Amino acid sequence: MIMQELTQPIDRATLLAQANKMIREHEDYIAGMVATDVEQKNGVLVFRGEYFMDEQGLPTAKTTAVFNMFKYLAHQLSEKYHLLP
Protein backbone atom coordinates (compact mmCIF):
# COMPACT_ATOMS: atom_id res chain seq x y z
CA MET A 1 0.00 0.00 0.00
CA ILE A 2 1.52 3.30 -1.10
CA MET A 3 -0.01 5.31 1.77
CA GLN A 4 1.85 3.25 4.36
CA GLU A 5 5.18 4.04 2.70
CA LEU A 6 4.56 7.74 3.37
CA THR A 7 3.16 7.41 6.89
CA GLN A 8 4.50 6.05 10.16
CA PRO A 9 2.99 3.01 11.86
CA ILE A 10 1.27 3.71 15.18
CA ASP A 11 -0.73 1.62 17.63
CA ARG A 12 -4.32 2.51 18.51
CA ALA A 13 -3.63 3.55 22.14
CA THR A 14 -0.77 5.88 21.19
CA LEU A 15 -2.80 7.42 18.38
CA LEU A 16 -5.82 8.01 20.64
CA ALA A 17 -3.58 9.61 23.28
CA GLN A 18 -2.14 11.98 20.67
CA ALA A 19 -5.59 12.73 19.22
CA ASN A 20 -7.02 13.53 22.65
CA LYS A 21 -4.09 15.81 23.42
CA MET A 22 -4.79 17.66 20.16
CA ILE A 23 -8.49 17.91 21.08
CA ARG A 24 -7.75 19.39 24.52
CA GLU A 25 -5.33 21.94 23.02
CA HIS A 26 -7.68 22.98 20.19
CA GLU A 27 -9.46 26.35 20.45
CA ASP A 28 -12.83 24.67 19.75
CA TYR A 29 -12.46 22.17 22.62
CA ILE A 30 -15.64 21.46 24.60
CA ALA A 31 -15.50 19.79 28.03
CA GLY A 32 -16.21 16.07 27.61
CA MET A 33 -15.00 15.97 23.98
CA VAL A 34 -12.88 12.83 23.63
CA ALA A 35 -11.93 10.31 20.96
CA THR A 36 -12.62 6.82 22.30
CA ASP A 37 -11.91 4.73 19.19
CA VAL A 38 -10.22 4.96 15.81
CA GLU A 39 -10.15 2.76 12.73
CA GLN A 40 -8.59 3.11 9.33
CA LYS A 41 -10.74 3.11 6.18
CA ASN A 42 -9.02 3.41 2.79
CA GLY A 43 -6.04 5.20 4.30
CA VAL A 44 -8.14 7.63 6.36
CA LEU A 45 -8.21 7.51 10.16
CA VAL A 46 -11.81 7.66 11.39
CA PHE A 47 -12.29 8.77 15.01
CA ARG A 48 -15.27 8.03 17.25
CA GLY A 49 -16.46 9.24 20.61
CA GLU A 50 -19.27 11.04 22.44
CA TYR A 51 -21.40 13.05 20.00
CA PHE A 52 -23.55 14.88 22.60
CA MET A 53 -26.93 13.82 21.17
CA ASP A 54 -30.10 14.97 22.96
CA GLU A 55 -32.58 12.69 24.77
CA GLN A 56 -34.27 11.79 21.46
CA GLY A 57 -30.92 10.92 19.87
CA LEU A 58 -30.90 14.07 17.76
CA PRO A 59 -27.82 16.23 17.14
CA THR A 60 -27.12 19.30 19.28
CA ALA A 61 -24.83 22.28 18.69
CA LYS A 62 -22.08 20.29 20.42
CA THR A 63 -22.58 17.43 17.94
CA THR A 64 -21.42 19.65 15.07
CA ALA A 65 -18.37 20.74 17.07
CA VAL A 66 -17.41 17.10 17.77
CA PHE A 67 -17.93 16.10 14.13
CA ASN A 68 -15.71 18.97 12.99
CA MET A 69 -13.04 18.06 15.56
CA PHE A 70 -12.96 14.42 14.43
CA LYS A 71 -12.75 15.61 10.81
CA TYR A 72 -9.82 17.87 11.79
CA LEU A 73 -8.06 14.91 13.45
CA ALA A 74 -8.61 12.75 10.36
CA HIS A 75 -7.02 15.39 8.12
CA GLN A 76 -4.09 16.07 10.44
CA LEU A 77 -3.24 12.53 11.51
CA SER A 78 -4.04 10.50 8.36
CA GLU A 79 -1.20 12.34 6.61
CA LYS A 80 1.27 11.19 9.27
CA TYR A 81 0.20 7.74 10.50
CA HIS A 82 -1.32 4.38 9.67
CA LEU A 83 -2.69 1.98 12.28
CA LEU A 84 -0.76 -1.14 13.12
CA PRO A 85 -2.82 -4.32 12.68
GROMACS .gro file of N, CA and C in nm:
model
  255
    1MET      N    1   0.084  -0.118   0.000
    1MET     CA    2   0.000   0.000   0.000
    1MET      C    3   0.088   0.124   0.000
    2ILE      N    4   0.069   0.211  -0.095
    2ILE     CA    5   0.152   0.330  -0.110
    2ILE      C    6   0.140   0.422   0.011
    3MET      N    7   0.021   0.440   0.064
    3MET     CA    8  -0.001   0.531   0.177
    3MET      C    9   0.089   0.495   0.295
    4GLN      N   10   0.106   0.366   0.321
    4GLN     CA   11   0.185   0.325   0.436
    4GLN      C   12   0.334   0.353   0.416
    5GLU      N   13   0.379   0.369   0.293
    5GLU     CA   14   0.518   0.404   0.270
    5GLU      C   15   0.545   0.549   0.307
    6LEU      N   16   0.442   0.632   0.309
    6LEU     CA   17   0.456   0.774   0.337
    6LEU      C   18   0.418   0.809   0.480
    7THR      N   19   0.361   0.714   0.553
    7THR     CA   20   0.316   0.741   0.689
    7THR      C   21   0.386   0.647   0.786
    8GLN      N   22   0.387   0.686   0.912
    8GLN     CA   23   0.450   0.605   1.016
    8GLN      C   24   0.348   0.513   1.080
    9PRO      N   25   0.391   0.390   1.115
    9PRO     CA   26   0.299   0.301   1.186
    9PRO      C   27   0.279   0.350   1.329
   10ILE      N   28   0.159   0.330   1.381
   10ILE     CA   29   0.127   0.371   1.518
   10ILE      C   30   0.021   0.278   1.573
   11ASP      N   31   0.030   0.248   1.703
   11ASP     CA   32  -0.073   0.162   1.763
   11ASP      C   33  -0.192   0.247   1.807
   12ARG      N   34  -0.305   0.183   1.822
   12ARG     CA   35  -0.432   0.251   1.851
   12ARG      C   36  -0.424   0.336   1.978
   13ALA      N   37  -0.368   0.282   2.087
   13ALA     CA   38  -0.363   0.355   2.214
   13ALA      C   39  -0.279   0.482   2.202
   14THR      N   40  -0.164   0.472   2.136
   14THR     CA   41  -0.077   0.588   2.119
   14THR      C   42  -0.144   0.694   2.033
   15LEU      N   43  -0.210   0.649   1.927
   15LEU     CA   44  -0.280   0.742   1.838
   15LEU      C   45  -0.394   0.813   1.911
   16LEU      N   46  -0.472   0.739   1.989
   16LEU     CA   47  -0.582   0.801   2.064
   16LEU      C   48  -0.529   0.900   2.167
   17ALA      N   49  -0.417   0.868   2.231
   17ALA     CA   50  -0.358   0.961   2.328
   17ALA      C   51  -0.317   1.091   2.258
   18GLN      N   52  -0.255   1.079   2.142
   18GLN     CA   53  -0.214   1.198   2.067
   18GLN      C   54  -0.336   1.277   2.020
   19ALA      N   55  -0.437   1.206   1.970
   19ALA     CA   56  -0.559   1.273   1.922
   19ALA      C   57  -0.627   1.349   2.035
   20ASN      N   58  -0.636   1.287   2.152
   20ASN     CA   59  -0.702   1.353   2.265
   20ASN      C   60  -0.623   1.472   2.317
   21LYS      N   61  -0.492   1.466   2.307
   21LYS     CA   62  -0.409   1.581   2.342
   21LYS      C   63  -0.438   1.696   2.245
   22MET      N   64  -0.448   1.665   2.116
   22MET     CA   65  -0.479   1.766   2.016
   22MET      C   66  -0.618   1.826   2.040
   23ILE      N   67  -0.713   1.742   2.079
   23ILE     CA   68  -0.849   1.791   2.108
   23ILE      C   69  -0.844   1.891   2.223
   24ARG      N   70  -0.779   1.852   2.333
   24ARG     CA   71  -0.775   1.939   2.452
   24ARG      C   72  -0.706   2.072   2.424
   25GLU      N   73  -0.608   2.072   2.333
   25GLU     CA   74  -0.533   2.194   2.302
   25GLU      C   75  -0.599   2.279   2.194
   26HIS      N   76  -0.703   2.227   2.129
   26HIS     CA   77  -0.768   2.298   2.019
   26HIS      C   78  -0.857   2.410   2.072
   27GLU      N   79  -0.864   2.521   2.000
   27GLU     CA   80  -0.946   2.635   2.045
   27GLU      C   81  -1.095   2.604   2.050
   28ASP      N   82  -1.141   2.503   1.976
   28ASP     CA   83  -1.283   2.467   1.975
   28ASP      C   84  -1.317   2.353   2.072
   29TYR      N   85  -1.224   2.324   2.164
   29TYR     CA   86  -1.246   2.217   2.262
   29TYR      C   87  -1.369   2.246   2.348
   30ILE      N   88  -1.448   2.141   2.371
   30ILE     CA   89  -1.564   2.146   2.460
   30ILE      C   90  -1.540   2.040   2.568
   31ALA      N   91  -1.567   2.075   2.694
   31ALA     CA   92  -1.550   1.979   2.803
   31ALA      C   93  -1.626   1.850   2.772
   32GLY      N   94  -1.560   1.737   2.788
   32GLY     CA   95  -1.621   1.607   2.761
   32GLY      C   96  -1.592   1.555   2.621
   33MET      N   97  -1.533   1.638   2.535
   33MET     CA   98  -1.500   1.597   2.398
   33MET      C   99  -1.379   1.504   2.405
   34VAL      N  100  -1.396   1.381   2.357
   34VAL     CA  101  -1.288   1.283   2.363
   34VAL      C  102  -1.305   1.180   2.251
   35ALA      N  103  -1.193   1.140   2.193
   35ALA     CA  104  -1.193   1.031   2.096
   35ALA      C  105  -1.175   0.901   2.173
   36THR      N  106  -1.268   0.808   2.156
   36THR     CA  107  -1.262   0.682   2.230
   36THR      C  108  -1.222   0.564   2.142
   37ASP      N  109  -1.227   0.581   2.010
   37ASP     CA  110  -1.191   0.473   1.919
   37ASP      C  111  -1.145   0.532   1.787
   38VAL      N  112  -1.068   0.455   1.714
   38VAL     CA  113  -1.022   0.496   1.581
   38VAL      C  114  -1.007   0.371   1.496
   39GLU      N  115  -1.040   0.383   1.369
   39GLU     CA  116  -1.015   0.276   1.273
   39GLU      C  117  -0.966   0.341   1.145
   40GLN      N  118  -0.910   0.259   1.058
   40GLN     CA  119  -0.859   0.311   0.933
   40GLN      C  120  -0.944   0.257   0.818
   41LYS      N  121  -0.994   0.349   0.734
   41LYS     CA  122  -1.074   0.311   0.618
   41LYS      C  123  -1.013   0.375   0.494
   42ASN      N  124  -0.962   0.293   0.404
   42ASN     CA  125  -0.902   0.341   0.279
   42ASN      C  126  -0.798   0.449   0.303
   43GLY      N  127  -0.713   0.427   0.403
   43GLY     CA  128  -0.604   0.520   0.430
   43GLY      C  129  -0.642   0.639   0.516
   44VAL      N  130  -0.769   0.650   0.555
   44VAL     CA  131  -0.814   0.763   0.636
   44VAL      C  132  -0.844   0.713   0.778
   45LEU      N  133  -0.792   0.783   0.877
   45LEU     CA  134  -0.821   0.751   1.016
   45LEU      C  135  -0.956   0.810   1.054
   46VAL      N  136  -1.046   0.725   1.103
   46VAL     CA  137  -1.181   0.766   1.139
   46VAL      C  138  -1.195   0.756   1.291
   47PHE      N  139  -1.220   0.870   1.355
   47PHE     CA  140  -1.229   0.877   1.501
   47PHE      C  141  -1.374   0.872   1.547
   48ARG      N  142  -1.394   0.812   1.666
   48ARG     CA  143  -1.527   0.803   1.725
   48ARG      C  144  -1.521   0.845   1.871
   49GLY      N  145  -1.635   0.887   1.921
   49GLY     CA  146  -1.646   0.924   2.061
   49GLY      C  147  -1.785   0.976   2.091
   50GLU      N  148  -1.799   1.046   2.202
   50GLU     CA  149  -1.927   1.104   2.244
   50GLU      C  150  -1.968   1.214   2.147
   51TYR      N  151  -2.091   1.205   2.097
   51TYR     CA  152  -2.140   1.305   2.000
   51TYR      C  153  -2.242   1.401   2.060
   52PHE      N  154  -2.267   1.392   2.192
   52PHE     CA  155  -2.355   1.488   2.260
   52PHE      C  156  -2.495   1.498   2.196
   53MET      N  157  -2.556   1.383   2.170
   53MET     CA  158  -2.693   1.382   2.117
   53MET      C  159  -2.791   1.417   2.230
   54ASP      N  160  -2.909   1.466   2.194
   54ASP     CA  161  -3.010   1.497   2.296
   54ASP      C  162  -3.084   1.369   2.337
   55GLU      N  163  -3.185   1.385   2.423
   55GLU     CA  164  -3.258   1.269   2.477
   55GLU      C  165  -3.326   1.186   2.368
   56GLN      N  166  -3.362   1.250   2.258
   56GLN     CA  167  -3.427   1.179   2.146
   56GLN      C  168  -3.324   1.123   2.047
   57GLY      N  169  -3.195   1.141   2.077
   57GLY     CA  170  -3.092   1.092   1.987
   57GLY      C  171  -3.064   1.185   1.870
   58LEU      N  172  -3.110   1.309   1.883
   58LEU     CA  173  -3.090   1.407   1.776
   58LEU      C  174  -2.965   1.491   1.802
   59PRO      N  175  -2.903   1.542   1.697
   59PRO     CA  176  -2.782   1.623   1.714
   59PRO      C  177  -2.809   1.754   1.788
   60THR      N  178  -2.708   1.800   1.859
   60THR     CA  179  -2.712   1.930   1.928
   60THR      C  180  -2.602   2.018   1.868
   61ALA      N  181  -2.590   2.139   1.917
   61ALA     CA  182  -2.483   2.228   1.869
   61ALA      C  183  -2.346   2.166   1.897
   62LYS      N  184  -2.336   2.094   2.009
   62LYS     CA  185  -2.208   2.029   2.042
   62LYS      C  186  -2.175   1.917   1.943
   63THR      N  187  -2.279   1.852   1.889
   63THR     CA  188  -2.258   1.743   1.794
   63THR      C  189  -2.178   1.791   1.674
   64THR      N  190  -2.213   1.907   1.622
   64THR     CA  191  -2.142   1.965   1.507
   64THR      C  192  -1.997   1.992   1.543
   65ALA      N  193  -1.973   2.044   1.663
   65ALA     CA  194  -1.837   2.074   1.707
   65ALA      C  195  -1.753   1.946   1.715
   66VAL      N  196  -1.812   1.838   1.767
   66VAL     CA  197  -1.741   1.710   1.777
   66VAL      C  198  -1.712   1.655   1.637
   67PHE      N  199  -1.812   1.657   1.550
   67PHE     CA  200  -1.793   1.610   1.413
   67PHE      C  201  -1.677   1.685   1.346
   68ASN      N  202  -1.677   1.817   1.360
   68ASN     CA  203  -1.571   1.897   1.299
   68ASN      C  204  -1.435   1.866   1.360
   69MET      N  205  -1.430   1.840   1.490
   69MET     CA  206  -1.304   1.806   1.556
   69MET      C  207  -1.252   1.672   1.504
   70PHE      N  208  -1.339   1.572   1.492
   70PHE     CA  209  -1.296   1.442   1.443
   70PHE      C  210  -1.251   1.452   1.297
   71LYS      N  211  -1.317   1.538   1.219
   71LYS     CA  212  -1.275   1.561   1.081
   71LYS      C  213  -1.135   1.625   1.078
   72TYR      N  214  -1.113   1.721   1.166
   72TYR     CA  215  -0.982   1.787   1.179
   72TYR      C  216  -0.874   1.683   1.212
   73LEU      N  217  -0.902   1.595   1.308
   73LEU     CA  218  -0.806   1.491   1.345
   73LEU      C  219  -0.777   1.400   1.227
   74ALA      N  220  -0.880   1.362   1.152
   74ALA     CA  221  -0.861   1.275   1.036
   74ALA      C  222  -0.767   1.339   0.936
   75HIS      N  223  -0.788   1.468   0.908
   75HIS     CA  224  -0.702   1.539   0.812
   75HIS      C  225  -0.559   1.548   0.863
   76GLN      N  226  -0.542   1.586   0.988
   76GLN     CA  227  -0.409   1.607   1.044
   76GLN      C  228  -0.331   1.476   1.060
   77LEU      N  229  -0.395   1.374   1.113
   77LEU     CA  230  -0.324   1.253   1.151
   77LEU      C  231  -0.316   1.148   1.041
   78SER      N  232  -0.410   1.148   0.946
   78SER     CA  233  -0.404   1.050   0.836
   78SER      C  234  -0.284   1.076   0.746
   79GLU      N  235  -0.238   1.201   0.742
   79GLU     CA  236  -0.120   1.234   0.661
   79GLU      C  237   0.008   1.182   0.723
   80LYS      N  238   0.005   1.156   0.854
   80LYS     CA  239   0.127   1.119   0.927
   80LYS      C  240   0.135   0.971   0.965
   81TYR      N  241   0.019   0.907   0.990
   81TYR     CA  242   0.020   0.774   1.050
   81TYR      C  243  -0.071   0.675   0.979
   82HIS      N  244  -0.038   0.546   0.998
   82HIS     CA  245  -0.132   0.438   0.967
   82HIS      C  246  -0.135   0.344   1.087
   83LEU      N  247  -0.251   0.286   1.112
   83LEU     CA  248  -0.269   0.198   1.228
   83LEU      C  249  -0.197   0.065   1.207
   84LEU      N  250  -0.133   0.021   1.313
   84LEU     CA  251  -0.076  -0.114   1.312
   84LEU      C  252  -0.190  -0.214   1.324
   85PRO      N  253  -0.176  -0.330   1.259
   85PRO     CA  254  -0.282  -0.432   1.268
   85PRO      C  255  -0.296  -0.486   1.409
   0.00000   0.00000   0.00000
